[in-house]
Amino acid sequence: MGTSRLRLIAAVVLTGLVSGLIGGLIGELSHLIEACAFGAPFSSSTTGVGGVVMWRRLVAPIAGAVIAGLTWWWLRPRPSGSIISVRQAVDIDSPKRLRPIETIVDALAQLVVVGSGSSLGREAAPRQMAALAAQGLSDGFRVDGSTRRVLLASAAGAGLASVYNVPVAGALYALELTVRPDLRTRRGWGQVGIAVVISVLSTVTAWIFNHDRPIYRSPVAEVTPSGLGWIVLLVAVATPIGAGMGVLFGEMKRRVPVTSRLWWTVPLGSIGVTAIALMAPQVVGNGQVIVNLVLAHPVAPATLAILLVGKILATTVALRSGAAGGLLTPSLASGALIGTLIAAAAGIDSPSQVTMMAIVGAGCVLSMTQRAPLFAVAFALELTRAGALGVPVVVVAVLLGWAGFVLIGKRGPGFHGGIGRAPGNTSGSR
């Protein structure tokens, strides 16, 4: 049985509005958790926890990890596994229902562990919560199964869009990674329309909280004719590194400790991240601090290299410990570091040109870890709002890297994968 047009419109509009409220509230809650842990929110700074008193730097991450670890020890199935994920809820063949209590509690645990300093993204929590709300609205409006799937996927993308103020990226997240509409059909374009409307409504609704402020304030991105050669080199370097990061993170997600050990493995992982942060305080959190830093002022190449190794290592440790969280912004930060490092090696010191290199690097790495080049382009561009000139350069650069990856990397599915199928995207991934 199909869904009437009136019920569909109502479900779409309410899904967008509710997703925006959820994303806005989660953004405020994230800042509150950071303030409770470290005395003030650190994500918008360029120093991370570098200026925080030492006892907070040592105690807060472990305390947050103990809370999250005990929560997951109680919540997750035994002997191992994860709660019902959004990916399972939108599965075409055998969709499962999100369970309200476990979905909400798991999302809150993610916010606690990230807000207290773990090196993971916070975007998974709003995706889960928004998808849960869409599930309830789908039930209330009695939509059919195929429409329900599109609503849940679009809500998950809209949750991301509302937190980071990225409406195009939110819609593409749903379309490229989950829905994959057939654009040769009218139904496919209808799915595109649903995803776009929900993402835009969600983003605008969240302006109640974020007042349409961009996540990053960056110079206008520019590139010179000679700089194009360095961008080509950056694509050649960042693309395989991003692919390798995707494989590494995927392997860590597959090797999550058994549930009965999470009460101590998650805090142990947090101790590891804290130790790394003592040397590189910008690695804490989702990666926003690192991008703030490279866009704000010149950074010594040695510092950039330390931060790059530290961020990848800290994220790997956090995943291996069993902590749950997103990988979008850690990937973005790592790519921005690669781009800035190559700019430093090339002697590029113009803030506008460094910004272009950082955005291209971020987009290339993210496209590989998520296997979603269009989403990666939109996410990198919307987060920075670095000007119209950056759009064609970043689009061409990321798609060039993706095309090369597809042509060269078909030797094995473990490294290559397909579009929208990042390594480690098992049924339990969020």
XYZ file of C-alpha atoms in Angstrom:
430
model
C 0.000 0.000 0.000
C 1.345 3.416 -0.910
C 1.430 6.545 1.217
C -1.012 9.362 0.510
C 0.521 12.643 -0.615
C -0.811 14.577 2.375
C 0.585 12.104 4.899
C 3.901 12.033 3.060
C 4.212 15.840 3.088
C 3.369 15.975 6.784
C 5.882 13.244 7.595
C 8.629 14.945 5.574
C 8.066 18.385 7.109
C 7.865 17.116 10.676
C 10.929 14.906 10.185
C 12.929 17.921 9.043
C 11.759 20.120 11.908
C 12.296 17.494 14.589
C 15.716 16.544 13.206
C 16.752 20.202 13.398
C 15.619 20.514 17.002
C 17.484 17.324 17.894
C 20.668 18.492 16.178
C 20.513 21.928 17.774
C 19.940 20.529 21.252
C 22.725 17.973 20.831
C 25.090 20.768 19.821
C 24.246 22.654 23.012
C 24.592 19.489 25.080
C 28.019 18.792 23.559
C 29.249 22.223 24.636
C 27.820 21.694 28.118
C 29.642 18.362 28.482
C 32.919 19.941 27.381
C 32.422 22.744 29.903
C 31.723 20.275 32.699
C 34.784 18.214 31.784
C 37.357 20.937 31.132
C 35.889 24.125 32.585
C 34.967 25.577 29.175
C 34.113 24.261 25.692
C 37.324 23.495 23.802
C 36.090 22.586 20.302
C 36.014 26.152 19.006
C 39.576 26.893 20.170
C 42.919 26.376 18.440
C 44.673 24.986 21.513
C 42.342 22.137 22.477
C 42.934 21.342 26.128
C 46.398 22.926 26.121
C 45.291 25.730 28.432
C 43.310 23.519 30.807
C 44.690 22.815 34.277
C 46.514 19.515 34.420
C 44.222 17.750 36.878
C 41.259 18.245 34.546
C 43.283 17.018 31.550
C 44.052 13.828 33.453
C 40.799 13.207 35.329
C 38.049 14.336 32.926
C 38.815 11.937 30.031
C 39.035 8.932 32.327
C 35.870 9.889 34.222
C 33.944 10.309 30.974
C 35.280 7.016 29.642
C 34.293 5.189 32.839
C 30.724 6.489 32.470
C 30.583 5.525 28.781
C 32.308 2.178 29.306
C 29.908 1.138 32.060
C 26.978 2.282 29.913
C 28.062 0.169 26.936
C 28.891 -2.773 29.228
C 25.257 -2.649 30.399
C 23.703 -1.783 27.039
C 25.354 -3.871 24.346
C 24.476 -7.491 23.607
C 26.662 -10.329 24.866
C 29.103 -11.815 24.161
C 29.802 -9.017 21.671
C 28.116 -6.744 19.177
C 26.385 -3.396 19.008
C 22.887 -2.065 19.422
C 20.535 -1.890 16.438
C 22.081 0.698 14.137
C 20.643 3.131 11.628
C 22.239 1.068 8.877
C 20.283 -1.983 10.034
C 17.099 0.067 10.346
C 17.288 1.125 6.674
C 18.395 -2.234 5.313
C 16.438 -3.067 2.170
C 16.075 -6.799 2.717
C 15.520 -7.129 6.460
C 15.118 -3.775 8.215
C 15.150 -3.768 12.006
C 13.516 -1.348 14.383
C 15.568 1.083 16.415
C 14.949 0.544 20.125
C 14.246 3.919 21.756
C 15.943 3.467 25.121
C 19.120 1.858 23.854
C 19.403 4.287 20.928
C 19.099 7.342 23.188
C 21.389 5.978 25.906
C 24.024 4.952 23.379
C 23.930 8.413 21.769
C 24.362 10.102 25.146
C 27.304 7.827 25.976
C 28.960 8.862 22.708
C 28.519 12.537 23.549
C 30.031 11.991 26.997
C 33.100 10.129 25.752
C 33.762 12.631 22.930
C 33.037 15.685 25.088
C 35.451 14.419 27.728
C 38.272 14.181 25.226
C 38.136 10.980 23.170
C 39.356 11.297 19.585
C 36.077 10.503 17.809
C 33.351 12.472 16.045
C 30.096 13.502 17.678
C 27.998 13.276 14.508
C 26.828 9.697 15.059
C 24.663 10.684 18.033
C 22.397 13.164 16.185
C 22.089 10.755 13.268
C 20.808 8.032 15.593
C 18.435 10.323 17.478
C 17.011 11.896 14.318
C 16.485 8.473 12.723
C 14.703 7.307 15.862
C 12.375 10.310 15.654
C 11.742 9.578 11.973
C 10.849 6.004 12.873
C 8.205 7.265 15.297
C 6.814 9.697 12.739
C 6.731 6.955 10.093
C 4.675 4.834 12.448
C 2.359 7.719 13.269
C 1.684 8.584 9.645
C 1.534 4.902 8.591
C 3.916 5.311 5.664
C 4.865 2.322 3.540
C 8.159 0.468 3.932
C 10.062 2.124 1.093
C 9.051 5.612 2.229
C 9.977 4.751 5.801
C 13.473 3.784 4.661
C 13.957 7.100 2.845
C 12.631 9.065 5.834
C 14.988 7.346 8.273
C 18.009 7.734 6.002
C 17.165 11.380 5.309
C 16.668 12.071 9.010
C 20.084 10.593 9.781
C 21.656 12.908 7.207
C 19.596 15.815 8.520
C 20.861 15.189 12.051
C 24.375 15.610 10.686
C 23.310 18.690 8.709
C 21.788 20.424 11.730
C 24.813 19.895 13.968
C 27.348 21.134 11.413
C 25.130 23.545 9.415
C 25.702 21.638 6.153
C 22.366 21.089 4.332
C 23.812 19.860 1.018
C 26.189 17.452 2.729
C 23.367 16.172 4.925
C 21.224 15.348 1.906
C 24.143 13.747 0.069
C 25.008 11.675 3.133
C 21.574 10.096 2.962
C 21.510 9.743 -0.813
C 25.068 8.602 -1.527
C 25.627 6.313 1.435
C 22.164 4.829 1.994
C 19.294 5.581 -0.388
C 21.227 5.509 -3.679
C 18.300 6.632 -5.818
C 17.895 5.585 -9.428
C 17.942 8.973 -11.148
C 16.546 7.453 -14.327
C 13.183 7.128 -12.615
C 10.637 9.530 -11.209
C 10.750 7.670 -7.913
C 14.494 8.271 -7.660
C 14.057 12.010 -8.053
C 11.277 11.908 -5.487
C 13.734 10.361 -3.018
C 16.205 13.133 -3.797
C 13.506 15.706 -3.104
C 12.617 14.143 0.253
C 16.259 14.076 1.371
C 16.874 17.682 0.297
C 13.721 19.065 1.934
C 14.374 17.264 5.212
C 18.017 18.341 5.312
C 17.249 21.985 4.523
C 14.405 22.162 7.058
C 16.609 20.568 9.681
C 19.472 22.973 9.048
C 17.259 26.054 9.145
C 15.524 24.859 12.314
C 18.894 24.441 14.028
C 19.615 28.122 13.346
C 17.550 28.742 16.474
C 20.589 27.461 18.347
C 23.612 28.177 16.128
C 22.362 31.398 14.427
C 23.714 30.159 11.059
C 27.306 30.441 12.235
C 29.781 28.429 10.141
C 31.724 25.767 12.011
C 35.019 27.152 10.696
C 36.043 30.696 9.871
C 38.585 30.528 7.100
C 40.166 32.887 4.571
C 38.783 32.835 1.046
C 40.414 29.870 -0.697
C 42.565 30.704 -3.713
C 44.977 28.866 -5.960
C 47.692 30.070 -8.322
C 48.707 28.338 -11.575
C 51.833 27.004 -9.889
C 49.745 25.905 -6.916
C 47.718 23.576 -9.145
C 50.714 21.283 -9.422
C 50.926 21.037 -5.649
C 47.227 20.234 -5.504
C 47.768 17.343 -7.914
C 50.561 16.083 -5.650
C 48.295 16.500 -2.631
C 45.591 14.414 -4.295
C 48.135 11.697 -5.060
C 49.283 11.650 -1.424
C 46.027 12.195 0.477
C 43.934 9.682 -1.461
C 45.943 6.537 -0.585
C 46.471 7.751 2.976
C 42.716 8.193 3.309
C 42.117 4.727 1.889
C 44.584 3.278 4.354
C 42.900 5.115 7.220
C 39.569 3.668 6.134
C 40.971 0.140 6.238
C 42.667 0.760 9.599
C 39.576 2.237 11.239
C 37.402 -0.503 9.784
C 39.680 -3.168 11.213
C 39.558 -1.509 14.644
C 35.745 -1.457 14.530
C 35.728 -5.158 13.748
C 38.032 -5.893 16.697
C 35.924 -4.256 19.393
C 36.419 -6.013 22.751
C 33.722 -8.333 24.032
C 30.956 -6.550 25.903
C 31.942 -7.891 29.332
C 35.296 -6.054 29.087
C 34.053 -2.645 27.984
C 33.908 -1.306 31.536
C 37.714 -1.297 31.606
C 38.785 -1.271 27.930
C 37.071 2.065 27.177
C 38.781 3.834 30.130
C 42.078 2.190 29.148
C 41.714 3.572 25.647
C 40.978 6.995 27.111
C 44.206 6.797 29.103
C 46.026 6.179 25.823
C 44.362 9.167 24.140
C 45.133 11.326 27.188
C 48.792 10.352 27.007
C 48.908 11.395 23.334
C 47.127 14.658 24.203
C 49.795 15.531 26.753
C 52.169 15.908 23.797
C 49.595 17.172 21.269
C 46.616 18.743 23.107
C 44.761 19.476 19.858
C 44.052 15.789 19.169
C 41.226 15.617 21.717
C 37.641 15.689 20.537
C 36.301 15.326 17.046
C 39.048 17.156 15.144
C 37.505 20.617 15.042
C 40.375 22.058 17.073
C 42.929 20.875 14.520
C 41.088 22.423 11.576
C 40.651 25.653 13.552
C 44.402 25.688 14.110
C 45.528 25.152 10.514
C 43.044 27.713 9.178
C 43.894 30.348 11.781
C 47.658 30.843 11.422
C 50.856 29.178 10.161
C 51.922 26.009 11.959
C 55.429 24.536 11.974
C 55.793 21.448 9.748
C 57.074 19.361 12.675
C 53.978 20.263 14.673
C 51.735 19.363 11.740
C 53.407 15.967 11.414
C 53.056 15.277 15.147
C 49.388 16.229 15.058
C 48.729 14.029 12.017
C 50.314 10.949 13.553
C 48.765 11.762 16.933
C 45.230 12.190 15.557
C 45.279 8.958 13.573
C 46.803 7.064 16.502
C 44.372 8.539 19.048
C 41.363 7.674 16.869
C 42.679 4.151 16.367
C 43.154 3.685 20.119
C 39.663 5.004 20.855
C 38.046 2.643 18.329
C 40.058 -0.358 19.501
C 38.954 0.250 23.083
C 35.322 -0.244 22.097
C 34.261 3.411 22.213
C 31.591 4.424 19.707
C 31.595 7.660 17.767
C 31.854 9.204 14.349
C 34.792 9.223 11.947
C 33.809 12.114 9.673
C 35.552 14.938 11.489
C 38.645 12.940 12.529
C 39.078 12.082 8.833
C 38.494 15.696 7.849
C 41.090 16.923 10.352
C 43.678 14.398 9.196
C 43.188 15.436 5.578
C 43.496 19.119 6.463
C 46.798 18.361 8.208
C 48.098 16.517 5.136
C 47.168 19.436 2.894
C 48.742 21.995 5.213
C 51.881 19.895 5.602
C 52.382 19.692 1.827
C 51.726 23.438 1.572
C 54.448 24.035 4.168
C 56.853 21.741 2.307
C 56.127 23.651 -0.910
C 56.828 26.993 0.754
C 53.225 28.149 0.344
C 52.548 30.758 3.026
C 49.550 32.657 1.650
C 46.597 32.007 4.026
C 44.207 31.719 1.085
C 46.350 29.130 -0.694
C 46.976 27.181 2.523
C 43.218 27.117 3.067
C 42.717 25.652 -0.406
C 45.275 22.937 0.288
C 43.677 22.126 3.638
C 40.181 21.821 2.136
C 41.372 19.650 -0.754
C 43.263 17.374 1.618
C 40.263 17.133 3.918
C 37.929 16.257 1.064
C 40.277 13.622 -0.380
C 40.760 11.779 2.908
C 37.080 11.940 3.839
C 36.041 10.634 0.423
C 38.196 7.571 1.040
C 37.242 6.790 4.636
C 33.541 7.081 3.779
C 33.724 5.923 0.150
C 31.475 8.902 -0.673
C 33.205 11.527 -2.854
C 30.196 13.792 -3.437
C 29.380 13.929 0.262
C 33.037 14.589 1.089
C 33.204 17.543 -1.322
C 30.029 19.108 0.046
C 30.989 18.539 3.680
C 34.442 20.102 3.309
C 33.136 23.103 1.370
C 30.105 23.836 3.522
C 32.045 23.604 6.772
C 34.603 26.181 5.651
C 32.544 28.422 3.321
C 35.826 29.379 1.716
C 34.468 31.133 -1.367
C 33.227 30.348 -4.863
C 36.685 29.729 -6.332
C 37.195 26.816 -4.006
C 34.188 24.924 -5.299
C 35.416 23.817 -8.754
C 38.962 23.168 -7.522
C 37.861 20.986 -4.613
C 35.262 19.160 -6.729
C 37.743 18.344 -9.492
C 40.511 17.408 -7.050
C 38.414 15.030 -4.943
C 36.765 13.406 -7.960
C 40.161 13.054 -9.624
C 41.457 11.232 -6.572
C 38.354 9.053 -6.443
C 38.613 8.191 -10.147
C 42.247 7.236 -9.754
C 41.405 5.124 -6.731
C 38.673 3.283 -8.640
C 40.907 2.653 -11.651
C 43.960 1.517 -9.687
C 42.447 -0.063 -6.596
C 40.350 -2.891 -8.039
C 42.779 -5.602 -7.011
C 40.987 -6.479 -3.776
C 37.640 -5.642 -2.166
C 39.217 -5.274 1.270
C 41.103 -2.159 0.171
C 38.878 -0.878 -2.568
C 35.261 -1.445 -1.617
C 32.456 0.379 -3.386
C 30.950 3.817 -3.229
C 29.223 4.354 0.079
C 30.789 1.184 1.485
C 33.622 2.215 3.756
C 35.763 -0.529 5.215
C 34.365 -1.646 8.516
C 30.806 -0.618 7.713
C 29.349 -3.691 9.269
C 25.806 -3.999 10.427
C 26.766 -2.595 13.723
C 28.256 0.584 12.421
C 26.501 3.787 13.057
